[in-house]
Amino acid sequence: MRGEPERIMRATAEEKYLLVWPHGDETLGPLVGHHIATERPDLLEHVNYMCGNPRAASQTPPQRHTNGITPGYTAKGTDLNRSYSPSKKPESYEEWRAQEILRETRNHRLTLDLHTSTTDIGRCMLISERYRDDEGVREIIAASPISRIVVLPENITMPNGAQVELATTGLIGNVAGSVSVEYNRELAAETGVEDTLLLIDGLVSGTPRVAPQEREFFNVSDFVLKTQDPGEDAKNFKMCDLGYYPVLYGENSYRKDPTKPYLGFAAATREIEII
Ligand SMILES: [Zn+2]
């Protein structure tokens, strides 16, 4: 499942679906890819699987992204999920991979971007505000058993006025009909594969395998800055004392990492819709 992704790109059906494993140190992507290859070969006609970052994934231990400058590139490795800049000449290995992935998404009807989180997030999906009402995005939500959806804005304004690009540099902000699926690490191993197969079976057959249900949309508006730490008692998706819903919050490594100015995202509002 690590590397040479083109070797398992062989779906022949007219309507194809793409699975992307973007971060080399995360487990949901390869678990799902391995399950399909070994247990559900019937799906290989419809579903392609792509190792997004073969260089990072094939290191021991696997890395989130490459660290140094890969020969042939001019910049150090970057987070693949912040490397989508379609009109720019790639400088890092990940910026080049992002363009390869974008090219592949064009041959596929819908794309799932599979992640694992070290935060205590349970399971959720992430979509871009830009594609909030996109038909393909809604089709993926309707086929998924996951009820929490995080809506990422194109960018976030920092207290000093600087704009930090968010969805615009990720897959979901650049591709209509794409959704990120996020599981915490333990849950990815317990139910992540089963859930994702339920979702894929619903998409491929054209009929969701789950009933319409209440879906909670959390509209991200800010970062949770370290200078405004709501404390370790604050829980993901629960309104905190500071009046917002923390999302992807609480990763201990962020607390300790001086280069990260934030602890997660803050959603100011929550909407409920039956999908
Ligand atoms: Zn990830």
Short mmCIF file of C-alpha atoms and ligand atoms in Angstrom, two decimals:
data_model
loop_
_atom_site.label_atom_id
_atom_site.label_comp_id
_atom_site.label_asym_id
_atom_site.label_seq_id
_atom_site.Cartn_x
_atom_site.Cartn_y
_atom_site.Cartn_z
CA MET A 1 0.00 0.00 0.00
CA ARG A 2 3.05 2.25 0.29
CA GLY A 3 4.35 3.77 -2.90
CA GLU A 4 4.07 3.15 -6.62
CA PRO A 5 0.40 4.06 -6.48
CA GLU A 6 -0.08 3.72 -10.24
CA ARG A 7 0.25 -0.06 -9.90
CA ILE A 8 -3.13 -0.27 -8.22
CA MET A 9 -4.87 2.25 -10.45
CA ARG A 10 -6.78 -0.12 -12.68
CA ALA A 11 -10.49 0.54 -12.27
CA THR A 12 -12.27 0.15 -15.60
CA ALA A 13 -15.85 1.15 -14.75
CA GLU A 14 -17.20 4.29 -16.37
CA GLU A 15 -17.80 5.95 -13.00
CA LYS A 16 -14.70 5.68 -10.87
CA TYR A 17 -14.01 6.64 -7.26
CA LEU A 18 -10.62 7.66 -5.90
CA LEU A 19 -9.24 6.95 -2.43
CA VAL A 20 -6.23 9.02 -1.40
CA TRP A 21 -3.88 8.30 1.51
CA PRO A 22 -2.19 11.69 2.01
CA HIS A 23 -0.18 11.51 5.27
CA GLY A 24 2.41 8.72 5.46
CA ASP A 25 2.17 8.29 9.25
CA GLU A 26 -1.60 7.78 9.28
CA THR A 27 -3.32 4.42 9.10
CA LEU A 28 -6.87 4.71 7.73
CA GLY A 29 -5.84 4.97 4.05
CA PRO A 30 -3.64 1.88 3.88
CA LEU A 31 -6.05 -0.14 6.05
CA VAL A 32 -8.91 0.57 3.64
CA GLY A 33 -6.70 0.05 0.58
CA HIS A 34 -5.42 -3.27 1.89
CA HIS A 35 -8.92 -4.45 2.77
CA ILE A 36 -10.24 -3.72 -0.71
CA ALA A 37 -7.25 -5.35 -2.42
CA THR A 38 -7.47 -8.52 -0.33
CA GLU A 39 -11.14 -8.91 0.68
CA ARG A 40 -13.18 -6.92 -1.83
CA PRO A 41 -11.58 -7.34 -5.26
CA ASP A 42 -15.07 -6.85 -6.73
CA LEU A 43 -14.68 -3.13 -5.90
CA LEU A 44 -11.44 -2.75 -7.85
CA GLU A 45 -13.41 -2.23 -11.04
CA HIS A 46 -14.85 0.97 -9.54
CA VAL A 47 -12.37 2.16 -6.93
CA ASN A 48 -8.79 3.33 -7.32
CA TYR A 49 -6.41 3.76 -4.43
CA MET A 50 -3.56 6.21 -4.41
CA CYS A 51 -0.68 6.50 -1.95
CA GLY A 52 -0.46 10.29 -1.90
CA ASN A 53 3.06 10.57 -0.52
CA PRO A 54 5.08 7.44 -1.45
CA ARG A 55 8.39 8.92 -0.27
CA ALA A 56 7.15 9.78 3.22
CA ALA A 57 5.11 6.58 3.55
CA SER A 58 8.01 4.31 2.63
CA GLN A 59 10.36 5.67 5.30
CA THR A 60 10.96 3.74 8.54
CA PRO A 61 9.03 4.74 10.53
CA PRO A 62 6.61 6.26 8.00
CA GLN A 63 6.59 10.07 8.08
CA ARG A 64 3.75 12.59 7.74
CA HIS A 65 5.63 14.26 4.87
CA THR A 66 9.22 14.38 3.60
CA ASN A 67 11.54 16.43 5.76
CA GLY A 68 14.54 17.54 3.72
CA ILE A 69 14.75 18.71 0.12
CA THR A 70 14.00 15.81 -2.24
CA PRO A 71 16.51 15.76 -5.16
CA GLY A 72 14.95 17.54 -8.12
CA TYR A 73 13.03 20.03 -5.97
CA THR A 74 14.00 23.40 -4.53
CA ALA A 75 12.06 23.46 -1.24
CA LYS A 76 11.91 21.28 1.85
CA GLY A 77 9.03 18.84 2.30
CA THR A 78 5.65 20.41 3.05
CA ASP A 79 2.41 19.08 4.51
CA LEU A 80 0.63 17.56 1.50
CA ASN A 81 -2.67 18.90 2.77
CA ARG A 82 -1.26 22.47 2.52
CA SER A 83 0.45 21.91 -0.82
CA TYR A 84 -2.39 22.27 -3.33
CA SER A 85 -1.59 25.35 -5.40
CA PRO A 86 -2.67 24.33 -8.91
CA SER A 87 -1.36 27.42 -10.69
CA LYS A 88 2.06 27.43 -9.03
CA LYS A 89 5.21 25.65 -10.24
CA PRO A 90 5.89 22.92 -7.63
CA GLU A 91 8.84 23.70 -5.34
CA SER A 92 8.54 20.82 -2.83
CA TYR A 93 8.02 17.12 -3.49
CA GLU A 94 4.55 17.37 -1.91
CA GLU A 95 3.55 20.28 -4.16
CA TRP A 96 4.39 18.06 -7.12
CA ARG A 97 2.44 15.13 -5.62
CA ALA A 98 -0.54 17.42 -5.02
CA GLN A 99 -0.60 18.22 -8.74
CA GLU A 100 -0.42 14.51 -9.60
CA ILE A 101 -3.34 13.82 -7.26
CA LEU A 102 -5.36 16.70 -8.74
CA ARG A 103 -4.79 15.26 -12.20
CA GLU A 104 -6.10 11.87 -11.06
CA THR A 105 -9.19 13.35 -9.40
CA ARG A 106 -10.30 14.59 -12.84
CA ASN A 107 -10.71 10.97 -14.02
CA HIS A 108 -12.87 10.11 -11.03
CA ARG A 109 -16.41 10.95 -10.15
CA LEU A 110 -15.82 11.42 -6.41
CA THR A 111 -12.73 11.45 -4.16
CA LEU A 112 -12.25 10.38 -0.55
CA ASP A 113 -9.22 11.74 1.29
CA LEU A 114 -8.52 9.37 4.21
CA HIS A 115 -6.97 10.65 7.46
CA THR A 116 -6.22 9.53 10.99
CA SER A 117 -5.96 11.99 13.86
CA THR A 118 -4.13 11.81 17.18
CA THR A 119 -6.76 14.11 18.71
CA ASP A 120 -9.73 12.71 20.58
CA ILE A 121 -12.08 13.40 17.70
CA GLY A 122 -13.92 10.11 17.25
CA ARG A 123 -14.89 10.28 13.60
CA CYS A 124 -15.91 13.15 11.36
CA MET A 125 -15.79 14.37 7.78
CA LEU A 126 -14.23 17.60 6.57
CA ILE A 127 -15.56 19.58 3.64
CA SER A 128 -14.70 22.95 2.16
CA GLU A 129 -17.10 25.87 2.61
CA ARG A 130 -16.67 26.44 -1.13
CA TYR A 131 -18.28 23.06 -1.87
CA ARG A 132 -20.76 23.08 1.02
CA ASP A 133 -23.70 22.53 -1.37
CA ASP A 134 -21.86 20.57 -4.05
CA GLU A 135 -23.90 17.59 -5.29
CA GLY A 136 -21.01 15.15 -5.05
CA VAL A 137 -20.15 16.25 -1.52
CA ARG A 138 -23.77 15.77 -0.46
CA GLU A 139 -23.83 12.33 -2.07
CA ILE A 140 -20.80 11.28 -0.03
CA ILE A 141 -22.35 12.63 3.19
CA ALA A 142 -25.62 10.80 2.48
CA ALA A 143 -23.78 7.49 1.98
CA SER A 144 -21.66 7.79 5.14
CA PRO A 145 -22.52 6.64 8.67
CA ILE A 146 -20.59 9.67 10.04
CA SER A 147 -22.87 12.39 11.43
CA ARG A 148 -20.37 15.20 12.18
CA ILE A 149 -19.16 17.39 9.36
CA VAL A 150 -16.51 20.09 9.78
CA VAL A 151 -16.80 22.93 7.27
CA LEU A 152 -13.42 24.58 6.57
CA PRO A 153 -13.30 28.16 5.28
CA GLU A 154 -10.99 29.18 2.44
CA ASN A 155 -8.81 31.06 4.92
CA ILE A 156 -8.68 32.30 8.49
CA THR A 157 -7.73 35.81 9.60
CA MET A 158 -5.20 35.89 12.45
CA PRO A 159 -5.37 38.51 15.25
CA ASN A 160 -2.58 40.46 13.52
CA GLY A 161 -4.64 40.62 10.33
CA ALA A 162 -2.62 38.01 8.41
CA GLN A 163 -4.63 35.56 6.31
CA VAL A 164 -3.81 31.88 6.68
CA GLU A 165 -4.88 29.82 3.68
CA LEU A 166 -6.77 26.73 4.74
CA ALA A 167 -9.17 24.94 2.40
CA THR A 168 -7.55 26.64 -0.61
CA THR A 169 -4.33 24.69 -0.11
CA GLY A 170 -5.96 21.33 0.68
CA LEU A 171 -7.56 18.70 -1.58
CA ILE A 172 -11.14 19.42 -0.46
CA GLY A 173 -10.86 23.11 -1.31
CA ASN A 174 -9.68 22.39 -4.84
CA VAL A 175 -11.80 19.46 -5.99
CA ALA A 176 -15.60 19.40 -6.28
CA GLY A 177 -16.97 16.07 -5.07
CA SER A 178 -14.22 15.46 -2.53
CA VAL A 179 -14.46 14.90 1.22
CA SER A 180 -11.85 14.21 3.91
CA VAL A 181 -12.65 11.40 6.33
CA GLU A 182 -10.99 11.65 9.75
CA TYR A 183 -10.81 9.01 12.49
CA ASN A 184 -8.90 8.99 15.68
CA ARG A 185 -6.20 6.37 15.50
CA GLU A 186 -7.82 3.69 17.67
CA LEU A 187 -11.22 4.03 16.03
CA ALA A 188 -9.62 3.86 12.56
CA ALA A 189 -8.42 0.36 13.40
CA GLU A 190 -11.68 -0.68 15.12
CA THR A 191 -14.43 0.55 12.78
CA GLY A 192 -12.81 2.88 10.23
CA VAL A 193 -12.46 0.23 7.55
CA GLU A 194 -15.98 -1.15 7.98
CA ASP A 195 -17.52 2.35 7.95
CA THR A 196 -15.56 3.41 4.90
CA LEU A 197 -16.55 0.26 3.01
CA LEU A 198 -20.20 0.98 3.85
CA LEU A 199 -19.72 4.45 2.37
CA ILE A 200 -17.99 3.11 -0.76
CA ASP A 201 -20.62 0.40 -1.30
CA GLY A 202 -23.32 3.08 -1.11
CA LEU A 203 -21.53 5.27 -3.67
CA VAL A 204 -20.75 2.46 -6.11
CA SER A 205 -24.28 1.01 -5.98
CA GLY A 206 -25.90 4.45 -6.20
CA THR A 207 -27.98 3.79 -3.08
CA PRO A 208 -26.79 4.80 0.39
CA ARG A 209 -26.54 1.89 2.83
CA VAL A 210 -27.50 4.20 5.70
CA ALA A 211 -30.84 5.92 6.38
CA PRO A 212 -31.15 9.74 6.16
CA GLN A 213 -30.17 11.12 9.54
CA GLU A 214 -29.32 14.28 11.46
CA ARG A 215 -25.96 15.62 10.36
CA GLU A 216 -24.21 18.30 12.39
CA PHE A 217 -22.24 20.88 10.40
CA PHE A 218 -19.58 22.73 12.40
CA ASN A 219 -18.62 25.97 10.68
CA VAL A 220 -14.96 26.69 11.42
CA SER A 221 -14.23 30.39 11.81
CA ASP A 222 -10.92 30.61 13.70
CA PHE A 223 -7.95 28.79 15.10
CA VAL A 224 -7.85 27.89 18.78
CA LEU A 225 -4.71 29.94 19.50
CA LYS A 226 -2.32 28.90 22.24
CA THR A 227 -2.73 32.36 23.73
CA GLN A 228 -6.47 31.60 24.13
CA ASP A 229 -6.18 28.00 25.32
CA PRO A 230 -9.61 26.81 26.54
CA GLY A 231 -7.86 24.20 28.71
CA GLU A 232 -7.57 20.44 28.59
CA ASP A 233 -11.19 19.98 29.76
CA ALA A 234 -12.55 21.43 26.51
CA LYS A 235 -13.91 18.67 24.26
CA ASN A 236 -14.17 18.40 20.49
CA PHE A 237 -17.67 19.27 19.20
CA LYS A 238 -18.90 20.45 22.63
CA MET A 239 -19.48 24.17 23.17
CA CYS A 240 -16.66 25.41 25.43
CA ASP A 241 -16.66 28.22 28.00
CA LEU A 242 -15.26 30.62 25.42
CA GLY A 243 -18.41 30.22 23.29
CA TYR A 244 -17.33 28.05 20.37
CA TYR A 245 -17.02 24.38 19.40
CA PRO A 246 -13.41 23.12 19.44
CA VAL A 247 -12.62 20.92 16.42
CA LEU A 248 -9.50 18.75 15.84
CA TYR A 249 -8.42 20.18 19.17
CA GLY A 250 -6.20 18.76 21.86
CA GLU A 251 -3.27 17.15 20.14
CA ASN A 252 -0.63 17.15 22.83
CA SER A 253 2.19 17.50 20.35
CA TYR A 254 0.73 20.87 19.25
CA ARG A 255 0.94 22.08 22.85
CA LYS A 256 4.61 21.17 22.99
CA ASP A 257 5.58 22.26 19.47
CA PRO A 258 6.74 25.91 19.56
CA THR A 259 6.33 26.27 15.78
CA LYS A 260 2.57 25.63 15.97
CA PRO A 261 0.70 28.77 17.11
CA TYR A 262 -2.61 26.94 17.45
CA LEU A 263 -4.19 23.96 19.22
CA GLY A 264 -6.97 23.20 16.75
CA PHE A 265 -9.91 24.96 15.12
CA ALA A 266 -12.86 26.87 16.55
CA ALA A 267 -16.33 26.55 15.01
CA ALA A 268 -18.53 29.52 15.93
CA THR A 269 -21.77 27.93 14.73
CA ARG A 270 -23.37 24.53 14.28
CA GLU A 271 -26.20 23.68 11.87
CA ILE A 272 -28.26 20.50 11.75
CA GLU A 273 -29.60 19.07 8.52
CA ILE A 274 -31.22 15.73 7.69
CA ILE A 275 -29.22 14.07 4.92
ZN ZN B 1 -3.97 13.51 7.81
#
